[in-house]
Coordinates of C-alpha atoms and ligand atoms in Angstrom, one line a residue:
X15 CA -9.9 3.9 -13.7
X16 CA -10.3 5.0 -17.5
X17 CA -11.4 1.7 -19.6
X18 CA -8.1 2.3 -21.6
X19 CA -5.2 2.2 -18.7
X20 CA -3.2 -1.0 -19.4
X21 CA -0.3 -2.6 -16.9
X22 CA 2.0 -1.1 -19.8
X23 CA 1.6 2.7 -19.5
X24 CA 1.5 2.0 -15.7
X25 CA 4.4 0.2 -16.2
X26 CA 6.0 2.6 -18.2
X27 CA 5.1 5.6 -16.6
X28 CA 6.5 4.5 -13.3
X29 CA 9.9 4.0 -14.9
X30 CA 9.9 6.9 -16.8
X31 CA 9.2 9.1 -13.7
X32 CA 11.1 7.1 -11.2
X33 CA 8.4 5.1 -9.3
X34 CA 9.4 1.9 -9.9
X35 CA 12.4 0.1 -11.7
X36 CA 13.1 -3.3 -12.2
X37 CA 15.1 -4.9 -9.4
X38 CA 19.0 -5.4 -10.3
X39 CA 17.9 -4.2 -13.3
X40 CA 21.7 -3.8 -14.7
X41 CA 22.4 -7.6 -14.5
X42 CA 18.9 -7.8 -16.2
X43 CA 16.2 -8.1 -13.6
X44 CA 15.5 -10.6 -10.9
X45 CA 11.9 -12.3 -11.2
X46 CA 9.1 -10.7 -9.4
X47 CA 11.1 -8.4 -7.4
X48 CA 10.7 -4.5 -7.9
X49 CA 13.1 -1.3 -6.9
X50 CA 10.8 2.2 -5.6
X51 CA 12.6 5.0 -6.8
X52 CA 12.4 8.8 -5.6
X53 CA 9.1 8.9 -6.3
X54 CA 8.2 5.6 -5.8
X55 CA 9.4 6.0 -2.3
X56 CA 7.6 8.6 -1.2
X57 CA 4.5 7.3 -2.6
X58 CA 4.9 3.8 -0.6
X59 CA 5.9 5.6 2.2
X60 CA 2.9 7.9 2.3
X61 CA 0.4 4.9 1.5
X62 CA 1.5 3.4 5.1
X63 CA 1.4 6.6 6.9
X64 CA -2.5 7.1 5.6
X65 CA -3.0 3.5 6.8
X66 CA -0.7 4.3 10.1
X67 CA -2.9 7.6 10.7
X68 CA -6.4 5.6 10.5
X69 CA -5.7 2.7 12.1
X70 CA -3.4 3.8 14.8
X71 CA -3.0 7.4 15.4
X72 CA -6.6 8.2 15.2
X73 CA -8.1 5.6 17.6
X74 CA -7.9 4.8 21.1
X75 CA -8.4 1.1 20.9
X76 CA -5.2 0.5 18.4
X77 CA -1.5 0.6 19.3
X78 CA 1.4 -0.5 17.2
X79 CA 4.6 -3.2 16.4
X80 CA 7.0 -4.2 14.8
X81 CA 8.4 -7.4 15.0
X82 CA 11.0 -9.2 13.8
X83 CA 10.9 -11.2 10.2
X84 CA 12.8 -14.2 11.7
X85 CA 10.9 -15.7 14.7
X86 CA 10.8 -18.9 16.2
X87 CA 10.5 -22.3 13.9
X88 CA 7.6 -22.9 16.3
X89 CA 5.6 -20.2 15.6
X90 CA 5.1 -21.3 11.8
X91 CA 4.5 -25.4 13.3
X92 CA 2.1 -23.6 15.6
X93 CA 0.5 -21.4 13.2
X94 CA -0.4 -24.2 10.4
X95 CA 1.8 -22.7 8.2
X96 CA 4.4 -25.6 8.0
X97 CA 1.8 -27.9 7.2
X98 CA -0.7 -26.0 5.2
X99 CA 0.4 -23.1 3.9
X100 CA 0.8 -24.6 0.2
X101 CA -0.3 -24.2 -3.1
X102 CA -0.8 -27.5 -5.6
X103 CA 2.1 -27.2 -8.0
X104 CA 2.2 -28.7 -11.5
X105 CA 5.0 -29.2 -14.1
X106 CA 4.2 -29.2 -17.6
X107 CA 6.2 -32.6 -18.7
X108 CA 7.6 -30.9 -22.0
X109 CA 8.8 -27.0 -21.0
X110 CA 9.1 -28.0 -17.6
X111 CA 7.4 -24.5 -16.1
X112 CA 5.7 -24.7 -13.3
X113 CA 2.0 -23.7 -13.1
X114 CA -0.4 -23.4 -10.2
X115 CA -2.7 -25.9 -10.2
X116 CA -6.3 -24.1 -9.5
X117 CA -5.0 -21.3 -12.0
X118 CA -5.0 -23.9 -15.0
X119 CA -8.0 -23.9 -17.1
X120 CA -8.0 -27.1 -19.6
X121 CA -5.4 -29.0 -17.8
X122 CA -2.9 -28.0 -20.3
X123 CA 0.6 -25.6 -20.2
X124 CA -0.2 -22.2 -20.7
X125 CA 2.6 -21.9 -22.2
X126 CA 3.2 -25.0 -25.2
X127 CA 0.0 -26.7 -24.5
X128 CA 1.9 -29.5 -23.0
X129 CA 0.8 -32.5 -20.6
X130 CA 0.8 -31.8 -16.4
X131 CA 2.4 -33.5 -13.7
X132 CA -0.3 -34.8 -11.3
X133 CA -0.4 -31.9 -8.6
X134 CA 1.8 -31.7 -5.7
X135 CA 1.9 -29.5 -2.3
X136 CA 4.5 -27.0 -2.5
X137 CA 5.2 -24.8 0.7
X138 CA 5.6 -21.2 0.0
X139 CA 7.5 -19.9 3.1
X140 CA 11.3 -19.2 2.2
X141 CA 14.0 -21.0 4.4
X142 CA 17.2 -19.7 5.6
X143 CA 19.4 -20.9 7.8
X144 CA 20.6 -19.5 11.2
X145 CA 23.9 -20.2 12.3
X146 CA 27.0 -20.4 11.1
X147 CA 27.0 -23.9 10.3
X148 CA 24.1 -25.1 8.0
X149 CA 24.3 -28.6 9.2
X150 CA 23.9 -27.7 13.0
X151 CA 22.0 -24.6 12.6
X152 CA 18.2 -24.6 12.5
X153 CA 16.2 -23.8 10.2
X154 CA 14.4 -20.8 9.9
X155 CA 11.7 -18.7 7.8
X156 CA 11.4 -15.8 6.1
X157 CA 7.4 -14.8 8.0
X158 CA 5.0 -14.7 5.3
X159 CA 2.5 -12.9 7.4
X160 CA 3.6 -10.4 9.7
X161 CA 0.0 -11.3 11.8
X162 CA 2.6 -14.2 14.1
X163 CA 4.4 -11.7 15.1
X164 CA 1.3 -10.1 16.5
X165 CA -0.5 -13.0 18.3
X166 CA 3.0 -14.1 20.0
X167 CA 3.1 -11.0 21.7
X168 CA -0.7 -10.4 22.1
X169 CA 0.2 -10.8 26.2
X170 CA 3.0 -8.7 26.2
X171 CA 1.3 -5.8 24.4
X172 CA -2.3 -6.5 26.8
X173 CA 0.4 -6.4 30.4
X174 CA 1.7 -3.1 29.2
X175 CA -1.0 -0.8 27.1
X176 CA -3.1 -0.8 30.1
X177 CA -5.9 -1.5 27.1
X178 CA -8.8 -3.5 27.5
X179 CA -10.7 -5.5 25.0
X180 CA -11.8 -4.9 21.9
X181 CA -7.9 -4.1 21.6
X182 CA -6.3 -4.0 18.3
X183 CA -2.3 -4.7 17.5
X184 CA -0.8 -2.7 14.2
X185 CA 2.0 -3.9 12.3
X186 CA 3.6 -2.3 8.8
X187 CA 6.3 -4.6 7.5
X188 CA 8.0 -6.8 4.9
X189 CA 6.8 -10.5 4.1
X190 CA 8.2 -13.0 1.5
X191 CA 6.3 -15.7 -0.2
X192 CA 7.6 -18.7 -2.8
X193 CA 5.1 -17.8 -5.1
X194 CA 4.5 -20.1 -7.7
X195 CA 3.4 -17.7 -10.1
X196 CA 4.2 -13.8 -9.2
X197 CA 3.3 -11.1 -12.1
X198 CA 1.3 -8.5 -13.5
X199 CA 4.0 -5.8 -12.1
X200 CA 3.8 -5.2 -8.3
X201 CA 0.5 -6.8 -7.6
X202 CA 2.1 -10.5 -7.1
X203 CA 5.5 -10.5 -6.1
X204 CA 8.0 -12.7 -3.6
X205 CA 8.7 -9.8 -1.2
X206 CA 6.2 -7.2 -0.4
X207 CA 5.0 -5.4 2.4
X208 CA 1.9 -6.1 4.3
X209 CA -0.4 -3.7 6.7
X210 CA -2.0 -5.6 9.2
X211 CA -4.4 -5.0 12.2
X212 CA -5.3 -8.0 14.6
X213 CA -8.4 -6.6 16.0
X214 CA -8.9 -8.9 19.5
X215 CA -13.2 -9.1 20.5
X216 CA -15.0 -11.1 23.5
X217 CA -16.0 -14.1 21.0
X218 CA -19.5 -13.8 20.6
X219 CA -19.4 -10.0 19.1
X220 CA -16.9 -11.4 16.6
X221 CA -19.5 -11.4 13.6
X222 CA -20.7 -7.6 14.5
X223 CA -16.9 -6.8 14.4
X224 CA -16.0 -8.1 11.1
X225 CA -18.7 -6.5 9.3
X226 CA -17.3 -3.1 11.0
X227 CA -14.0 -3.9 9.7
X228 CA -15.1 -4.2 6.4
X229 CA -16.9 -1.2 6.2
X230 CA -14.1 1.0 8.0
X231 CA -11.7 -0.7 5.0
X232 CA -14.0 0.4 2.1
X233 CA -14.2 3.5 3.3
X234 CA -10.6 4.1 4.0
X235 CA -10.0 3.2 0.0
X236 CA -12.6 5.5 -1.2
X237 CA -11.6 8.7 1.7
X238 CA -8.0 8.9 -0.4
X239 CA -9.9 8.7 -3.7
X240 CA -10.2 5.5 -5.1
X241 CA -13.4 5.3 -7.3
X242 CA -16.4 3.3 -5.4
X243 CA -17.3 1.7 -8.5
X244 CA -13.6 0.2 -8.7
X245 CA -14.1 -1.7 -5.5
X246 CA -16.3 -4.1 -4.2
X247 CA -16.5 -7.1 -1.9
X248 CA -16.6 -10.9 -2.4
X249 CA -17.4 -13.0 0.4
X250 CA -15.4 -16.6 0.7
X251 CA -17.0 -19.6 0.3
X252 CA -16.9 -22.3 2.7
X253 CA -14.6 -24.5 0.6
X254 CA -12.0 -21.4 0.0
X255 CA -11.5 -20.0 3.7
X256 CA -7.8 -20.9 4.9
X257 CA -7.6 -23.2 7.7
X258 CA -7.9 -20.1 10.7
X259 CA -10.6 -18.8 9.1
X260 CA -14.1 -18.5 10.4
X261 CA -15.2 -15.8 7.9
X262 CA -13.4 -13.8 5.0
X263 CA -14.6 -11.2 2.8
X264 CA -12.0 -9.9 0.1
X265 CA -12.2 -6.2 -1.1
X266 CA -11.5 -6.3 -4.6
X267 CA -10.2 -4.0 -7.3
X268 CA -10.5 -3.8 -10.8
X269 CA -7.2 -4.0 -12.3
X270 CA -6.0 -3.7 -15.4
X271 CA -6.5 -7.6 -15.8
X272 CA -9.6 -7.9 -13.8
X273 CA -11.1 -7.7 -10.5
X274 CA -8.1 -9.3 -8.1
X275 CA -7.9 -9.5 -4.5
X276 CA -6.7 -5.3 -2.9
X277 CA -7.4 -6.8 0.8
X278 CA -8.2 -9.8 2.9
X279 CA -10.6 -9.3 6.0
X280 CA -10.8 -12.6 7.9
X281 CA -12.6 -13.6 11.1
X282 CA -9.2 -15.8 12.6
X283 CA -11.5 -16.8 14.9
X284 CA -9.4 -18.0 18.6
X285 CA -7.3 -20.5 15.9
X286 CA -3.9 -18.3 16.6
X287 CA -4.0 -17.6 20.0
X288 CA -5.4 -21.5 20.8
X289 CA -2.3 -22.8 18.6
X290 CA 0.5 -20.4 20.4
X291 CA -1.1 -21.7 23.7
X292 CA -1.1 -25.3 22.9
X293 CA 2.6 -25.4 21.0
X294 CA 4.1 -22.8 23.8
X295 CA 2.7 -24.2 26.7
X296 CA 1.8 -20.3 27.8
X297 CA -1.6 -19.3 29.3
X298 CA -3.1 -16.8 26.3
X299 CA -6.6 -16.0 27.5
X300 CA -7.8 -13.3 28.5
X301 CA -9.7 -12.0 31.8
X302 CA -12.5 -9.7 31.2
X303 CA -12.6 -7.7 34.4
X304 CA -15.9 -5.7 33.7
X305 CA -17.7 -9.2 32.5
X306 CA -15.9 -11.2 35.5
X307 CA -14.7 -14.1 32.5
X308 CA -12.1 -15.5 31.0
X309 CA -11.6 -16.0 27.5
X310 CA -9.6 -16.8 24.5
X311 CA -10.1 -13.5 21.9
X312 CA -11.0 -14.0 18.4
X313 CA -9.8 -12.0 16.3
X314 CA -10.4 -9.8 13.1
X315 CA -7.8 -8.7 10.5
X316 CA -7.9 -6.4 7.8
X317 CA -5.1 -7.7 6.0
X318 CA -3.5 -5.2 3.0
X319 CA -0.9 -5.6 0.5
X320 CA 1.3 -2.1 0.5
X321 CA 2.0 -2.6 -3.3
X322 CA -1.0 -3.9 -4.1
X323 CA -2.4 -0.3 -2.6
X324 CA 0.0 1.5 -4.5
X325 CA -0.5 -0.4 -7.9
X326 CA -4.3 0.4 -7.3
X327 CA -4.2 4.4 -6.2
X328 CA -1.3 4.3 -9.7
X329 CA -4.2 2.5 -11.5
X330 CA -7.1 4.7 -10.6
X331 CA -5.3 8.1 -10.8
X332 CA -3.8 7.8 -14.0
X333 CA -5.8 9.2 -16.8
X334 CA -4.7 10.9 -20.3
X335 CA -6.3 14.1 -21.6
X336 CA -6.0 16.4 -24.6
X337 CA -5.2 19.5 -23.4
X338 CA -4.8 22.6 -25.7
X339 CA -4.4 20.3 -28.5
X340 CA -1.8 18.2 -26.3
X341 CA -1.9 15.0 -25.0
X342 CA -1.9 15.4 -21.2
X343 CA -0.9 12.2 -18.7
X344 CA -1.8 13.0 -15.5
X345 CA -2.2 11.2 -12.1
X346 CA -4.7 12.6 -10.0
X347 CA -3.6 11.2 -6.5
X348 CA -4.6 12.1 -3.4
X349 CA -3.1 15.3 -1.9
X350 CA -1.8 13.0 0.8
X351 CA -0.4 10.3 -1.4
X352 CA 1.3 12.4 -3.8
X353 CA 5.0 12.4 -3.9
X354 CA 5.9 16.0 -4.0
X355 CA 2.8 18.2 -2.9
X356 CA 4.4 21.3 -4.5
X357 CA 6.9 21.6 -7.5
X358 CA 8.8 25.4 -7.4
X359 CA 9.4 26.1 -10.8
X360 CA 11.2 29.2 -12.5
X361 CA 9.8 30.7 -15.6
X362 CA 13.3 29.7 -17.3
X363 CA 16.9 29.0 -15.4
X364 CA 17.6 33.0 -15.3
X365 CA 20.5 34.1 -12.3
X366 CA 17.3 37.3 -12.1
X367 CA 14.9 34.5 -11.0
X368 CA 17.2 31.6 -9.7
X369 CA 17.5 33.5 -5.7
X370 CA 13.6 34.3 -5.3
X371 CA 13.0 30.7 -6.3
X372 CA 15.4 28.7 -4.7
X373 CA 14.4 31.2 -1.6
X374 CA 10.8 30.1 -2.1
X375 CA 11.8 26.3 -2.4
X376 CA 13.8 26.5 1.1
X377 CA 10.9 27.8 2.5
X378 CA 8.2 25.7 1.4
X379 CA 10.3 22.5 2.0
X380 CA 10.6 22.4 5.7
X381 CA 6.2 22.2 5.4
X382 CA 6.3 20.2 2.3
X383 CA 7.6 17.7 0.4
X384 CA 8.7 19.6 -2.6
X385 CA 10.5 19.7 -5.6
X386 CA 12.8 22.0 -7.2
X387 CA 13.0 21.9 -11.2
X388 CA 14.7 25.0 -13.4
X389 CA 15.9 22.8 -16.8
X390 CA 14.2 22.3 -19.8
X391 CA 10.8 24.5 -21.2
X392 CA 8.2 25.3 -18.6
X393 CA 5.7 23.4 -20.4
X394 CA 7.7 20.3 -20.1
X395 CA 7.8 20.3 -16.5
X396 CA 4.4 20.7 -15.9
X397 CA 4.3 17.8 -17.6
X398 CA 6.6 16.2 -15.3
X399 CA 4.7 17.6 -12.7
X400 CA 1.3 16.1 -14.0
X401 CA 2.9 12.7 -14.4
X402 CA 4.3 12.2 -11.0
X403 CA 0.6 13.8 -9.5
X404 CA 2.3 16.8 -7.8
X405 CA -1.2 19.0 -7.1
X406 CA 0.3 22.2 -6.9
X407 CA 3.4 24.1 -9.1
X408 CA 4.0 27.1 -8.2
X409 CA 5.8 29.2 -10.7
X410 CA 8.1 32.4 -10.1
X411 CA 8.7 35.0 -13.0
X412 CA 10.2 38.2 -13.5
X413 CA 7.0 40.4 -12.5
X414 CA 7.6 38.4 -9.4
X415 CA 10.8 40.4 -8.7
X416 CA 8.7 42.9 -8.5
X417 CA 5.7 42.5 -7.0
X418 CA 6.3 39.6 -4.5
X419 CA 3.8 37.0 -6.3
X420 CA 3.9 34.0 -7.7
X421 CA 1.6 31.7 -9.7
X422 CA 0.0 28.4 -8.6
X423 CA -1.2 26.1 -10.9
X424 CA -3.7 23.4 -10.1
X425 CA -3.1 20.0 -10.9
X426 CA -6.4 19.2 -12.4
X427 CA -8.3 21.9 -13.2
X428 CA -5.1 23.6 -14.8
X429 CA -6.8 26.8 -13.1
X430 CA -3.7 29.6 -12.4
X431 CA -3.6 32.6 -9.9
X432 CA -1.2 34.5 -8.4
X433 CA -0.9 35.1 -4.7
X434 CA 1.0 37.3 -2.7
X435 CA 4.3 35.3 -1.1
X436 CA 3.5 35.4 2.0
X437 CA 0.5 34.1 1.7
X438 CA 1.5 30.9 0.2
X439 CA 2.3 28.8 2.5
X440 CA -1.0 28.8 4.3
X441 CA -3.2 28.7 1.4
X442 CA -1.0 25.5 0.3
X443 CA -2.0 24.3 3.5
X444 CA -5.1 24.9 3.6
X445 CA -5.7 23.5 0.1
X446 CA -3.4 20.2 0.2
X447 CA -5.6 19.2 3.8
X448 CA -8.7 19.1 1.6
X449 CA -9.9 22.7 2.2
X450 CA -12.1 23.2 -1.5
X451 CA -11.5 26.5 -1.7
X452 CA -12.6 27.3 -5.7
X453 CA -10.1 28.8 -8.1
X454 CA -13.2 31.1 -9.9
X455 CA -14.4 32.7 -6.5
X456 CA -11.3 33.1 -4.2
X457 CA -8.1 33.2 -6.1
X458 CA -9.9 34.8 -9.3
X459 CA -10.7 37.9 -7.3
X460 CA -6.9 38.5 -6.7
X461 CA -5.3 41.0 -9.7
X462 CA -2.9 39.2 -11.9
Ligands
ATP2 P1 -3.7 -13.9 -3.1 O1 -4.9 -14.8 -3.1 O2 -3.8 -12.8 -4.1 O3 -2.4 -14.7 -3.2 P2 -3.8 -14.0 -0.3 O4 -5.3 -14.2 -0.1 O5 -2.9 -15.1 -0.2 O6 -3.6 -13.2 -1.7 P3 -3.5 -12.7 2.2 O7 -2.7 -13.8 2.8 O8 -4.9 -12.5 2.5 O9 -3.4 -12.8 0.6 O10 -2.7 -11.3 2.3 C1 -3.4 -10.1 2.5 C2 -2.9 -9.1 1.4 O11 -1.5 -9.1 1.2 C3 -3.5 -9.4 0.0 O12 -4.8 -8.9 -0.1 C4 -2.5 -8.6 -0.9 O13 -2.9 -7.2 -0.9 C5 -1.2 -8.8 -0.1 N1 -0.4 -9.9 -0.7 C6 -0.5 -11.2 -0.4 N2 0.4 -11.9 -1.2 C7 1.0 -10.9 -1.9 C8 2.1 -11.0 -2.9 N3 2.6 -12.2 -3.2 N4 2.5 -9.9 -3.5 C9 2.0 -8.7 -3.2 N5 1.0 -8.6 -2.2 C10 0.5 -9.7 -1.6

């Protein structure tokens, strides 16, 4: 991340291009909560399929779940989180806002310097109701962890994988929490979605396996381009680790306000599994076959925040250049986490060229997620193009009418060649899957 990227031209830019809006933005916003627009979308969506890939598709000792965001009112007695899962809340006595107590500095409002309410407990599950009745109808929670959903089934998902331990169970989903003090854009909000992988050991190898976990998680940040000196780790202290924990390390980012918490990898020790056992009355251990025991797993879990990932790949790929005397805003994501891999883009909106480019657009987006853009100057969608971190545009002019080629431009070396039609769907391929093939030595050989 450039020293000069601020929240508010990340802010801006992801309205301007369609990332992200304001939730019910017409009836002027609601607090904390965030809308992902076309681009925004595909973004997210590509952000959990990377995670999906590595964590799921690419190993033999993963499989994946998704369960339900209602569950139980047991689970979250079970689980500690009826009891425990609060943050001290204090009231400023004069504007009457409410302030997290370990985020106050001199004991004073943030906002008018006004006195504090002594702290109080303040439970950050939402509750609903279920039923149509709310007397006689029970009390429910919105999960604000989709891990419960994991351990509760941790037997079902062991009797029919046919997988033996170290096993690890997946899950991609939404989670809601009463935050007390939500900002700085998507990185703290009420609802968000969380990527989560409880990784069940033989206790005993549980130390070894965290440290893997961390490693495998750093890595995964840096393989889709996040800069290594934008990361690093911070072990908990004893005196911080919530009440499961054995262990915790947090990856952290540097965002625009600071170094904040990306990920949470905890050692959950056999607390979840012990606690569904106990409250359920269900047997939840686990019989090693090749060591002839029986045992209650612990468990590891890399924990992620969706938007948090998004807000930090947004963060570290956005960077502003002058270009030709212009200024230049460009995001230089990840060919996998870009939006649109390929923008086709007519020299101007001409009937002569409209055919061959909408023909080359068909073609390219049953491969690729692609975009189609004739209006305005050419200039001015590249732009477009550079903002929203599409790596490839490929252009179609007249001399394309006759000679069957077309020009790609390169995202961020601005380098241009032309190729032959036909042979542009395999070097797009070739060159989104993170084949370096260089602009001077291959394409430059080909006659413009
Ligand atoms: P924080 O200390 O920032 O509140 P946490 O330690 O409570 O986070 P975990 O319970 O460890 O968070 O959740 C794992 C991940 O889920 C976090 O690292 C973050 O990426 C994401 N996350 C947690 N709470 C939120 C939230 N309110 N909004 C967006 N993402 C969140």
């Amino acid at each position: 991340m450039p020293a000069d990227v601020t929240m508010d031209k990340i802010v801006s830019l992801c309205k301007r291009r369609g990332f992200i809006f304001p939730s019910s933005e017409i009836y002027g916003g609601l607090g904390s909560c965030w809308d992902y627009g076309p681009m925004g979308v595909e973004l997210k969506r590509n952000v959990k399929n990377a995670w999906w890939r590595t964590i799921v598709q690419e190993r033999d000792d993963v499989v994946g779940i998704d369960t339900s965001i209602m569950m139980h009112p047991a689970v979250w007695k079970a689980s500690g989180h009826v009891d425990s899962f609060t943050d001290p809340l204090v009231e400023c006595k004069s504007c009457h806002l409410r302030w997290r107590a370990d985020e106050i500095e001199n004991q004073k409002c943030p906002q008018c310097g006004g006195d504090l309410t002594e702290p109080r407990m303040f439970n950050l599950m939402f509750r609903t109701f279920m039923g149509p009745l709310e007397e006689t109808a029970s009390t429910v929670y919105l999960r604000p962890e989709t891990a419960q959903g994991i351990f509760v089934n941790f037997e079902n998902v062991v009797t029919t994988s046919r997988k033996k331990l170290p096993l690890g169970i997946a899950q991609i989903g939404k989670s809601f929490r009463n935050e007390i003090t939500p900002g700085n854009f998507i990185f703290r909000t009420r609802e968000f979605e969380h990527m989560e992988l409880e990784y069940f050991v033989k206790p005993g190898t549980d130390d070894g396996w965290l440290d893997y976990w961390v490693k495998q998680r750093l890595d995964w940040y840096m393989s889709l381009g996040i800069t290594k000196e934008n990361l690093r780790l911070r072990q908990h202290g004893k005196d911080e680790l919530a009440h499961y924990a054995k262990d915790c390390y947090d990856v952290e980012y540097l965002f625009p306000m600071g170094w904040s918490e990306l990920e949470g990898i905890a050692n959950r020790s056999d607390y979840d599994l012990t606690q569904h056992a106990k409250h359920s009355g269900k047997d939840l251990s686990y019989y090693d076959g090749q060591d002839g025991e029986r045992y209650v797993p612990y468990v590891i879990e890399p924990s992620a925040g969706v938007d948090r990932s998004v807000l930090a790949f947004l963060v570290d790929s956005y960077h502003e250049e002058v270009v030709e005397g212009g200024n230049r805003v460009v995001l230089r994501l990840h060919p996998s986490l870009a939006p649109m891999k390929v923008a086709v883009l007519p020299l101007s909106r001409n009937e002569r060229l409209s055919p061959l480019a909408r023909d080359v657009y068909r073609r390219l987006c049953s491969s690729f997620m692609a975009d189609y853009d004739d209006s305005q100057s050419i200039g001015r969608r590249y732009r477009r193009q550079d903002e929203i971190g599409t790596p490839f545009c490929v252009t179609v002019d007249f001399e394309s009418l006759q000679d069957n080629q077309v020009t790609i431009r390169e995202r961020d070396s601005l380098a241009q060649i032309r190729l032959p039609l036909e042979e542009l769907d395999e070097a797009l391929r070739a060159k989104l899957s993170g084949e370096a093939f260089d602009a001077t030595t291959l394409w430059a050989t080909r006659e413009k």
